[in-house]
């Protein structure tokens, strides 16, 4: 391999940061082509049922934090914006956070796995919408 | 602007130290865990040597008197911003009025708080580090006290790519520790180069030095790390004059139990030196709590340089990747 897979994640982060959409690296009789996807939604909320938190970066997924004991489990209440995991790209950690308050219902990705943009990580059930929103929906 | 609401003695402002004045008897000072402080600065895009706060006693509480982007690294002190637990080694934005609480770490000893721009205290002899023994540098040469107000140097405003912030893989998980034949899990292995008087120690003592566990005693601080273990003896007692010493030097006083000189250590000393802990491993001592066990493993100058390059590379990669996580405010508005 021209680059180890972990280095490719770091290369992708440089491409994203520098606004490079596609890159080709040739070395010997090997060629590596990396193309970034279009913008990826970090969370997808279906009309009913659980919301999915997807990876917004490329790297290794950790539930909680690699330097802490994991205290999250199915049924854990999440606050809006709470960091529930991280994606490690080289030495950089980027947050995986709850887009709204809710309850963790499933871990969709094995912690320690390499993830790509849009890889589903966690499912969570959002709390009921606040009363004023519900009224508007009923009207 | 930060207001210190509660602090314990000995928490102080530190940068990477005051270099070049040892010949005048002025020691280095500076962050005990310089990798943690430099990583906090890398997360914020500060100069590597921008001044931050070194916390070594907890709990501590502070309030942000203005919107401030900050980073906290080092020992995990379970930082809480307005009650919300933050990840360790993390940077994020605090709003005016928010309160940050740092609790005693369960592992490690010292935590570092950096703010965008760096803490604004005067440069004294080229450094913002607090020199507590002689009472200069930092905030009037003293430790922080409740009621202190700290300002940040100006920094170009930026927003975070993710409002939840971003962080660094801690140094302990990024930088490989040296291996040691008989060390047990949880013991701290330090790479050491033999010093001038190494040959004066008898063979049993030299074997003990490399193979025995060395317990960190409670008489350890920013000046030095005093170890407990089997006494080291010299074959002949040669009187020595005081000579210049540097952080990392392992002295053996007449008791035979070694002392590792650290950031606030003396600039000169007369005890025989059995070895010197390489610069690249000094941050590990900064996080060694009383009761922790240290192990020494022999290392060459080339290996010491390679270890230093590993730190430089970790910090540089972190800085470059973290740069993408911040957007200048003007650019975003355009």
PDB file of C-alpha atoms in Angstrom, chain A residues 7 9-10 13-18 42 56-57 62 65-69 79 81-83 85-86 88-97, chain B residues 43 76-79 84-90 106-107 161-162 164-170 173-174 313-314 317-318 320-322 324-325:
ATOM      1  CA  UNK A   7      -2.885   7.666   7.028  1.00  0.00           C
ATOM      2  CA  UNK A   9      -8.078   8.968   7.027  1.00  0.00           C
ATOM      3  CA  UNK A  10      -5.636  11.739   7.892  1.00  0.00           C
ATOM      4  CA  UNK A  13      -9.046  15.254   6.696  1.00  0.00           C
ATOM      5  CA  UNK A  14      -6.410  17.407   4.947  1.00  0.00           C
ATOM      6  CA  UNK A  15      -8.429  17.249   1.694  1.00  0.00           C
ATOM      7  CA  UNK A  16     -11.595  18.299   3.488  1.00  0.00           C
ATOM      8  CA  UNK A  17      -9.806  21.090   5.347  1.00  0.00           C
ATOM      9  CA  UNK A  18      -8.075  22.409   2.242  1.00  0.00           C
ATOM     10  CA  UNK A  42     -24.477  14.103  10.518  1.00  0.00           C
ATOM     11  CA  UNK A  56     -19.197  13.399  10.030  1.00  0.00           C
ATOM     12  CA  UNK A  57     -15.522  12.459   9.742  1.00  0.00           C
ATOM     13  CA  UNK A  62     -14.952   5.469  19.984  1.00  0.00           C
ATOM     14  CA  UNK A  65     -13.791   8.805  24.939  1.00  0.00           C
ATOM     15  CA  UNK A  66     -10.708   6.577  24.465  1.00  0.00           C
ATOM     16  CA  UNK A  67      -9.232   7.838  27.770  1.00  0.00           C
ATOM     17  CA  UNK A  68     -12.395   7.302  29.830  1.00  0.00           C
ATOM     18  CA  UNK A  69     -14.440   4.369  30.966  1.00  0.00           C
ATOM     19  CA  UNK A  79     -28.729  16.059  26.305  1.00  0.00           C
ATOM     20  CA  UNK A  81     -25.174  18.644  22.013  1.00  0.00           C
ATOM     21  CA  UNK A  82     -23.772  16.079  24.443  1.00  0.00           C
ATOM     22  CA  UNK A  83     -20.595  14.411  23.170  1.00  0.00           C
ATOM     23  CA  UNK A  85     -18.401   9.541  21.147  1.00  0.00           C
ATOM     24  CA  UNK A  86     -15.448  10.670  19.100  1.00  0.00           C
ATOM     25  CA  UNK A  88     -10.073   9.775  15.883  1.00  0.00           C
ATOM     26  CA  UNK A  89      -8.246  10.899  12.766  1.00  0.00           C
ATOM     27  CA  UNK A  90      -4.591  10.574  13.680  1.00  0.00           C
ATOM     28  CA  UNK A  91      -4.182  12.591  16.886  1.00  0.00           C
ATOM     29  CA  UNK A  92      -7.325  14.686  16.279  1.00  0.00           C
ATOM     30  CA  UNK A  93     -10.614  13.749  17.917  1.00  0.00           C
ATOM     31  CA  UNK A  94     -13.859  15.044  16.446  1.00  0.00           C
ATOM     32  CA  UNK A  95     -17.096  14.852  18.373  1.00  0.00           C
ATOM     33  CA  UNK A  96     -20.060  12.612  17.797  1.00  0.00           C
ATOM     34  CA  UNK A  97     -22.838  14.490  19.534  1.00  0.00           C
TER      35      UNK A  97
ATOM     36  CA  UNK B  43      -6.028  22.701  19.549  1.00  0.00           C
ATOM     37  CA  UNK B  76      -8.467  14.166  33.346  1.00  0.00           C
ATOM     38  CA  UNK B  77     -10.052  16.482  35.918  1.00  0.00           C
ATOM     39  CA  UNK B  78     -13.595  15.747  34.670  1.00  0.00           C
ATOM     40  CA  UNK B  79     -14.099  19.367  33.575  1.00  0.00           C
ATOM     41  CA  UNK B  84     -22.006  19.615  31.592  1.00  0.00           C
ATOM     42  CA  UNK B  85     -19.171  17.095  31.605  1.00  0.00           C
ATOM     43  CA  UNK B  86     -16.598  17.693  28.852  1.00  0.00           C
ATOM     44  CA  UNK B  87     -14.294  15.074  27.343  1.00  0.00           C
ATOM     45  CA  UNK B  88     -10.637  15.205  28.441  1.00  0.00           C
ATOM     46  CA  UNK B  89      -8.083  16.873  26.128  1.00  0.00           C
ATOM     47  CA  UNK B  90     -10.855  19.011  24.645  1.00  0.00           C
ATOM     48  CA  UNK B 106      -8.331   9.875  39.422  1.00  0.00           C
ATOM     49  CA  UNK B 107      -5.231   9.263  37.333  1.00  0.00           C
ATOM     50  CA  UNK B 161     -16.477  23.589  12.854  1.00  0.00           C
ATOM     51  CA  UNK B 162     -18.500  21.652  15.412  1.00  0.00           C
ATOM     52  CA  UNK B 164     -19.352  20.506  20.508  1.00  0.00           C
ATOM     53  CA  UNK B 165     -15.654  21.323  20.032  1.00  0.00           C
ATOM     54  CA  UNK B 166     -12.765  19.045  19.137  1.00  0.00           C
ATOM     55  CA  UNK B 167     -10.007  17.293  21.001  1.00  0.00           C
ATOM     56  CA  UNK B 168      -6.707  15.491  20.969  1.00  0.00           C
ATOM     57  CA  UNK B 169      -5.879  11.868  21.526  1.00  0.00           C
ATOM     58  CA  UNK B 170      -4.037  12.208  24.869  1.00  0.00           C
ATOM     59  CA  UNK B 173      -2.218   7.145  24.059  1.00  0.00           C
ATOM     60  CA  UNK B 174      -0.296   8.795  21.238  1.00  0.00           C
ATOM     61  CA  UNK B 313       5.422  15.091  15.034  1.00  0.00           C
ATOM     62  CA  UNK B 314       2.424  14.400  17.318  1.00  0.00           C
ATOM     63  CA  UNK B 317      -0.034  16.673  13.114  1.00  0.00           C
ATOM     64  CA  UNK B 318      -2.485  17.708  15.825  1.00  0.00           C
ATOM     65  CA  UNK B 320      -2.527  20.921  11.292  1.00  0.00           C
ATOM     66  CA  UNK B 321      -5.636  18.783  11.723  1.00  0.00           C
ATOM     67  CA  UNK B 322      -7.075  21.062  14.428  1.00  0.00           C
ATOM     68  CA  UNK B 324      -9.388  22.634   9.921  1.00  0.00           C
ATOM     69  CA  UNK B 325     -11.734  22.593  12.918  1.00  0.00           C
TER      70      UNK B 325
END
